[in-house]
Amino acid sequence: MRTEEARPVRLADYRPPDWQVDTVDLDIALDPTATRVRAKLNLRPSADGGPPAPLTLDGEGLVLRSIALDGTALSPEQYVATADRLTIAQPPQGPFALEIETVLDPSANTELSGLYRSGTIYCTQCEAEGFRRITYFLDRPDVMAVYTTRIEATKAQAPVLLANGNLIAAGDIAGTDCHFAVWHDPFPKPSYLFAMVGGNLACVEGRFRTMSGRDVTLRIYVEPGKESRCGHAMASLKRAMRWDETEFGREYDLDIFMIVAVSDFNMGAMENKGLNIFNDKYVLASAETATDADFDRIEAIVAHEYFHNWTGNRITCRDWFQLCLKEGLTVFRDQEFTADLRSRAVERISDVRALRAHQFDEDAGPLAHPVRPAQYHEINNFYTTTVYEKGAEVVRMLKTLLGAQKFRAGMDLYFTRHDGRAATVEEFVQCFADVSSADLAQFMLWYSQAGTPEVVATGSHDAARKSYRLDLVQTVPASPDQPSKEPMVIPLAIGLVGADGRDLPLKLSEGATPDRAVLTLSKPAQSFVFADIAAPPVLSLNRGFSAPIKLVVNQSADELRFLATRDGDAFNRWQAFQTLATQLLVENAKALRTGGTARTESRLTDALRAVLADGTLEPAFVALMLTVPGEADIAREIGRDVDPAAVFAARAGLRARVGGDLGAELLERYGSLAQTGPYAVDAASVGRRSLRNTCLDLLVATGHRDSICLAARQYHAADNMTDRMAALSALSLCDVPERGEALEDFYGRYRGDPLIIDKWFSLQAVIPEPGTLDRIKALTRHGAFSFANPNRVRALIHAFALGNHKEFNRPDGAGYDFVADTVLALDGKNPQLAARLLSAFKSWRVLEPARRQRAHASLMHVAIAYSLSPDVSDIARRALSEN
Ligand SMILES: [Zn+2]
């Protein structure tokens, strides 16, 4: 390990800025290798009186051309400028204007942070600390200023010039082949929300009339020729704008709202004020090019970025420790939006599956951190599933604890009290305390304690007293820097289900019966006794996944099968089946690891048969019921000495068994769900396709010839990408000639379209066969692949490391070596992308000893490498730490 270690940034060290910037005037002359940036900052001291504090501005890799204070050039002894800092030791007493001119090279910017080029397009990415790569600035979110941005460029190179806010002037520059545009954003914002774009872009335009009757122009800018693929993003944007008005009373504030799609982008999308910049993967869609899942993701991400206009932009974060304040809250809002537009049960199950597959593993491993971390070495590494998805769960629990009305009142208070300011988590939670007079001090532990709480529930019925007693015990596991934990406030939605499948009335023997059938567990151990329960009920706890916990209930397989078919709560119906299947899979994985054989369970498939036959259930829900728990779910339940090959074999065996046992029923449903009309992406059509393709997938899992042929036929006959990809994806898991033919055909059909070829890369990356690693290495030399484009790298290499548990965890360690070498090769060019890839090692400690040793060796290989970026060295150090 390298000995010198950068000092962490700590929440406890926060100090308000000594200086504020009221206005920023930028004048940017675009040039591929020498872009000139003039910035005029109107500064004032934060506090009145006393000697002025030194002014220190952040920079990164900047070249200073000139500097002037109130119109007079500064002499060299009046300031110190390095590539990474500009200091004026003795600034004037009162407000002053600082003019700084810098030059930068957008073409050389491979980190894709600051101002860079994506193809021929100039674009920016400033969150978290990219603005300091454009000009010297107080680059921290609690410095909020009003920006005016003038951009000039040659008309040939950049016919479109965009920045935040409203366009206030534009025109040609006389005597040159250049033109300019001036944009003004009247809303104060932190520098991370600055954006500008220049280039040759086509545009699709729409209109939206806000709740108060103002007309807003909507524009989506894409590569010329891709306009026809913007319809879904535009429709999604309008739905999001309306939903935020009706559900939260939030209206859009500028005259124009723009989205720009670029092909080189480190993230999914960025919520820059009035000028969102998107990874084109999350904008472009048509029936022929995108799957239903792509359509869903586009709708959710367009909505997410739009919702940030209030939760993130109008009210921003005081510092980066408060990242969950904008992200957790905005994820909660986009999840609610999707639930309202589509199916609430299906959305909830999908969200929880993702939470468990990613966040629970992160929370249980060496990279665990609280929703609001107390310190960081590299903020770019905290755009995590814990901050986003667990952060959203914390907001959801507030709503569950307070009820919908008080939750909305708390949100309203937050919007009025903090509008135009940079806020903290404490200030957010205080709004809910103020409207409800609830004491939320203990609830704050959800923001500061890492680890997934475990609740053990034991129910017992007393026939003589006609009562039902529920004993609850909670523990929170140790996590890095947090060996012992306090008990949390855990809202548990509950139902006691009678023999007829109906919920029994709930009446606590002592104390007030809670509203909304939600128990609040706040002590290490607590008991609740329900009166007037004549016969033993079946317990349905943590309904709707009311708390992000691991729940252990002493329930028999009979009770779980009863809940799987009868529970009135759709989430717990699904959960009961998951629990049953996971128990069987854990047992089988252990047996297979020690050379035993997998057990079969006909009652499990009987329960699924009943679900498949139930015509009252939504098809999308049935599809989720039929989906066998993932490898990460099984591994997490096993907990230690995990053998990923045995886990894979157990899961594949169960899938084949379900496909075989229910063959006739699956085939019948597959036929009856065939598409009749034209392709549509409404919830009903999507659900129908989802179930039909799940049936196909289970049939193909048996490996039977006729099922393989069925999939091959669907592949060739499909008139939309969803059905074509589903067939190809099912085929790609089988070593049959049809797979090779279909993959070749797919490449031939879509070779000109990088976003579709990404799907082709990903499918090959997750083939669970020993030849996959060599295949991937060969694909890195394919003409369509590029290490410079994050989408390509994610499609091939991240898909392998995160989605192919069996082959990434090869017993010979070659999967780890390949990923480690790729991290090192990427680090010099794009550290954020490299660090994200390295976090695929987040669960290495739970592996069986031989693999654990090989993973450790690969991590060490990265850790001792010379001149690592802060991003990668931070992940390597934490992944290797012994707590
Ligand atoms: Zn966000």
Coordinates of C-alpha atoms in Angstrom, one line a residue, residues 273-473:
K273 CA -30.7 24.4 -14.1
G274 CA -32.9 24.6 -17.2
L275 CA -30.3 22.7 -19.3
N276 CA -30.2 19.0 -18.4
I277 CA -27.4 17.1 -20.0
F278 CA -28.2 13.4 -20.6
N279 CA -26.3 10.3 -21.6
D280 CA -28.0 9.7 -24.9
K281 CA -28.9 6.2 -23.7
Y282 CA -31.5 7.8 -21.5
V283 CA -33.1 10.0 -24.1
L284 CA -33.3 8.0 -27.4
A285 CA -35.9 5.4 -27.9
S286 CA -38.2 3.9 -30.5
A287 CA -39.9 0.5 -30.7
E288 CA -37.2 -0.8 -33.0
T289 CA -34.3 0.4 -31.0
A290 CA -35.3 0.3 -27.3
T291 CA -36.7 -2.3 -24.9
D292 CA -39.6 -1.7 -22.6
A293 CA -37.1 -1.5 -19.8
D294 CA -35.3 1.2 -21.7
F295 CA -38.5 3.1 -22.1
D296 CA -39.2 2.8 -18.4
R297 CA -35.7 4.0 -17.4
I298 CA -36.0 7.0 -19.8
E299 CA -39.3 8.0 -18.2
A300 CA -37.9 7.6 -14.7
I301 CA -34.6 9.5 -15.4
V302 CA -36.2 12.4 -17.3
A303 CA -38.6 12.7 -14.4
H304 CA -35.8 12.4 -11.8
E305 CA -33.7 15.2 -13.4
Y306 CA -36.8 17.4 -13.8
F307 CA -37.8 16.9 -10.2
H308 CA -34.4 18.2 -9.1
N309 CA -35.5 21.6 -10.3
W310 CA -37.1 21.9 -6.8
T311 CA -35.3 19.2 -4.8
G312 CA -31.7 20.0 -5.6
N313 CA -31.7 23.3 -7.6
R314 CA -34.1 25.7 -5.9
I315 CA -33.1 24.1 -2.6
T316 CA -29.6 22.7 -2.8
C317 CA -27.2 21.0 -0.5
R318 CA -25.1 23.0 2.0
D319 CA -22.1 20.6 1.4
W320 CA -21.5 17.3 -0.3
F321 CA -22.2 15.3 2.9
Q322 CA -25.8 16.3 2.4
L323 CA -25.9 14.7 -1.1
C324 CA -28.8 12.4 0.0
L325 CA -30.9 15.5 0.7
K326 CA -31.2 16.0 -3.0
E327 CA -30.7 12.5 -4.3
G328 CA -32.5 10.3 -1.8
L329 CA -35.5 12.7 -1.9
T330 CA -35.5 12.9 -5.7
V331 CA -35.3 9.2 -6.1
F332 CA -38.2 8.9 -3.7
R333 CA -40.1 11.3 -5.9
D334 CA -39.3 9.5 -9.2
Q335 CA -40.3 6.2 -7.7
E336 CA -43.6 7.7 -6.6
F337 CA -44.1 9.2 -10.0
T338 CA -43.6 5.8 -11.7
A339 CA -45.9 4.1 -9.1
D340 CA -48.7 6.6 -9.8
L341 CA -48.3 6.3 -13.6
R342 CA -47.9 2.5 -13.7
S343 CA -48.5 -0.2 -11.1
R344 CA -47.7 0.6 -7.5
A345 CA -47.0 -3.1 -6.5
V346 CA -44.8 -3.8 -9.6
E347 CA -42.8 -0.6 -9.0
R348 CA -42.3 -1.4 -5.3
I349 CA -41.2 -4.9 -6.0
S350 CA -38.8 -3.7 -8.7
D351 CA -37.3 -1.0 -6.5
V352 CA -36.8 -3.4 -3.6
R353 CA -35.2 -6.0 -5.8
A354 CA -32.7 -3.4 -7.0
L355 CA -32.1 -2.1 -3.5
R356 CA -31.3 -5.6 -2.2
A357 CA -29.2 -6.6 -5.1
H358 CA -27.0 -3.5 -4.8
Q359 CA -27.4 -1.5 -1.7
F360 CA -27.8 -4.4 0.8
D361 CA -24.5 -5.8 -0.5
E362 CA -22.8 -2.5 -0.3
D363 CA -24.1 -2.0 3.3
A364 CA -22.8 -5.4 4.3
G365 CA -19.3 -5.1 2.8
P366 CA -16.1 -3.0 3.3
L367 CA -17.5 -0.1 1.2
A368 CA -20.5 0.4 3.6
H369 CA -21.2 4.0 4.6
P370 CA -24.1 5.9 6.2
V371 CA -26.7 7.6 4.0
R372 CA -25.0 10.8 5.1
P373 CA -21.3 9.9 5.4
A374 CA -19.3 11.7 8.1
Q375 CA -16.1 11.8 6.0
Y376 CA -14.8 11.2 2.5
H377 CA -11.6 11.1 0.6
E378 CA -13.1 11.5 -2.9
I379 CA -16.7 12.7 -3.2
N380 CA -17.1 11.2 -6.6
N381 CA -17.2 7.8 -4.9
F382 CA -20.2 8.7 -2.9
Y383 CA -22.7 8.7 -5.7
T384 CA -23.7 5.3 -4.4
T385 CA -26.8 3.2 -4.1
T386 CA -26.7 3.9 -0.3
V387 CA -27.0 7.7 -0.8
Y388 CA -29.6 7.3 -3.6
E389 CA -31.7 4.3 -3.0
K390 CA -31.4 3.9 0.8
G391 CA -31.7 7.7 1.0
A392 CA -35.1 7.3 -0.8
E393 CA -36.2 4.6 1.7
V394 CA -35.5 7.0 4.5
V395 CA -37.8 9.6 3.0
R396 CA -40.4 6.9 2.4
M397 CA -40.2 5.9 6.1
L398 CA -40.9 9.5 7.1
K399 CA -44.0 9.4 5.0
T400 CA -45.1 6.0 6.5
L401 CA -44.5 7.3 10.1
L402 CA -46.3 10.6 9.6
G403 CA -49.0 9.7 7.1
A404 CA -49.5 11.2 3.7
Q405 CA -51.1 14.5 4.9
K406 CA -48.4 15.5 7.4
F407 CA -45.7 14.4 5.0
R408 CA -47.1 16.7 2.3
A409 CA -47.3 19.5 4.9
G410 CA -43.7 18.9 5.8
M411 CA -42.6 19.1 2.2
D412 CA -44.6 22.3 1.7
L413 CA -42.8 23.8 4.7
Y414 CA -39.5 22.7 3.3
F415 CA -40.1 24.3 0.0
T416 CA -41.2 27.6 1.5
R417 CA -38.7 27.8 4.3
H418 CA -35.6 26.9 2.3
D419 CA -36.3 28.1 -1.2
G420 CA -33.2 29.7 -2.7
R421 CA -30.9 28.3 0.0
A422 CA -28.4 25.5 0.6
A423 CA -29.9 23.2 3.3
T424 CA -28.9 20.3 5.5
V425 CA -30.5 17.0 6.4
E426 CA -31.3 18.4 9.9
E427 CA -33.2 21.3 8.3
F428 CA -35.2 18.9 6.1
V429 CA -36.2 16.6 8.9
Q430 CA -37.0 19.6 11.2
C431 CA -39.8 20.6 8.7
F432 CA -41.5 17.3 9.4
A433 CA -41.0 17.6 13.1
D434 CA -42.5 21.1 13.0
V435 CA -45.7 20.1 11.1
S436 CA -46.3 16.9 13.1
S437 CA -44.8 17.7 16.5
A438 CA -43.2 14.3 16.3
D439 CA -39.8 13.8 17.9
L440 CA -37.6 12.7 15.1
A441 CA -34.2 12.8 17.0
Q442 CA -33.9 9.0 17.0
F443 CA -35.0 8.8 13.4
M444 CA -31.9 10.8 12.4
L445 CA -29.9 7.6 13.1
W446 CA -31.0 6.4 9.6
Y447 CA -28.7 9.1 8.2
S448 CA -25.7 8.4 10.4
Q449 CA -25.6 4.6 11.0
A450 CA -24.5 2.3 8.2
G451 CA -25.6 -1.3 7.9
T452 CA -28.9 -3.0 7.2
P453 CA -30.9 -3.5 10.5
E454 CA -32.1 -7.0 11.2
V455 CA -35.4 -7.6 12.9
V456 CA -36.4 -11.0 14.2
A457 CA -40.1 -11.4 14.7
T458 CA -41.7 -14.2 16.7
G459 CA -45.5 -14.5 16.8
S460 CA -47.6 -16.7 19.2
H461 CA -51.3 -17.2 19.5
D462 CA -53.0 -17.7 22.9
A463 CA -56.2 -19.5 22.3
A464 CA -57.4 -19.2 25.9
R465 CA -56.9 -15.4 25.9
K466 CA -57.8 -15.0 22.3
S467 CA -54.8 -12.9 21.8
Y468 CA -51.8 -12.8 19.5
R469 CA -48.4 -11.7 20.8
L470 CA -45.6 -10.4 18.5
D471 CA -42.1 -10.1 19.9
L472 CA -39.6 -8.0 17.9
V473 CA -35.9 -7.8 18.4

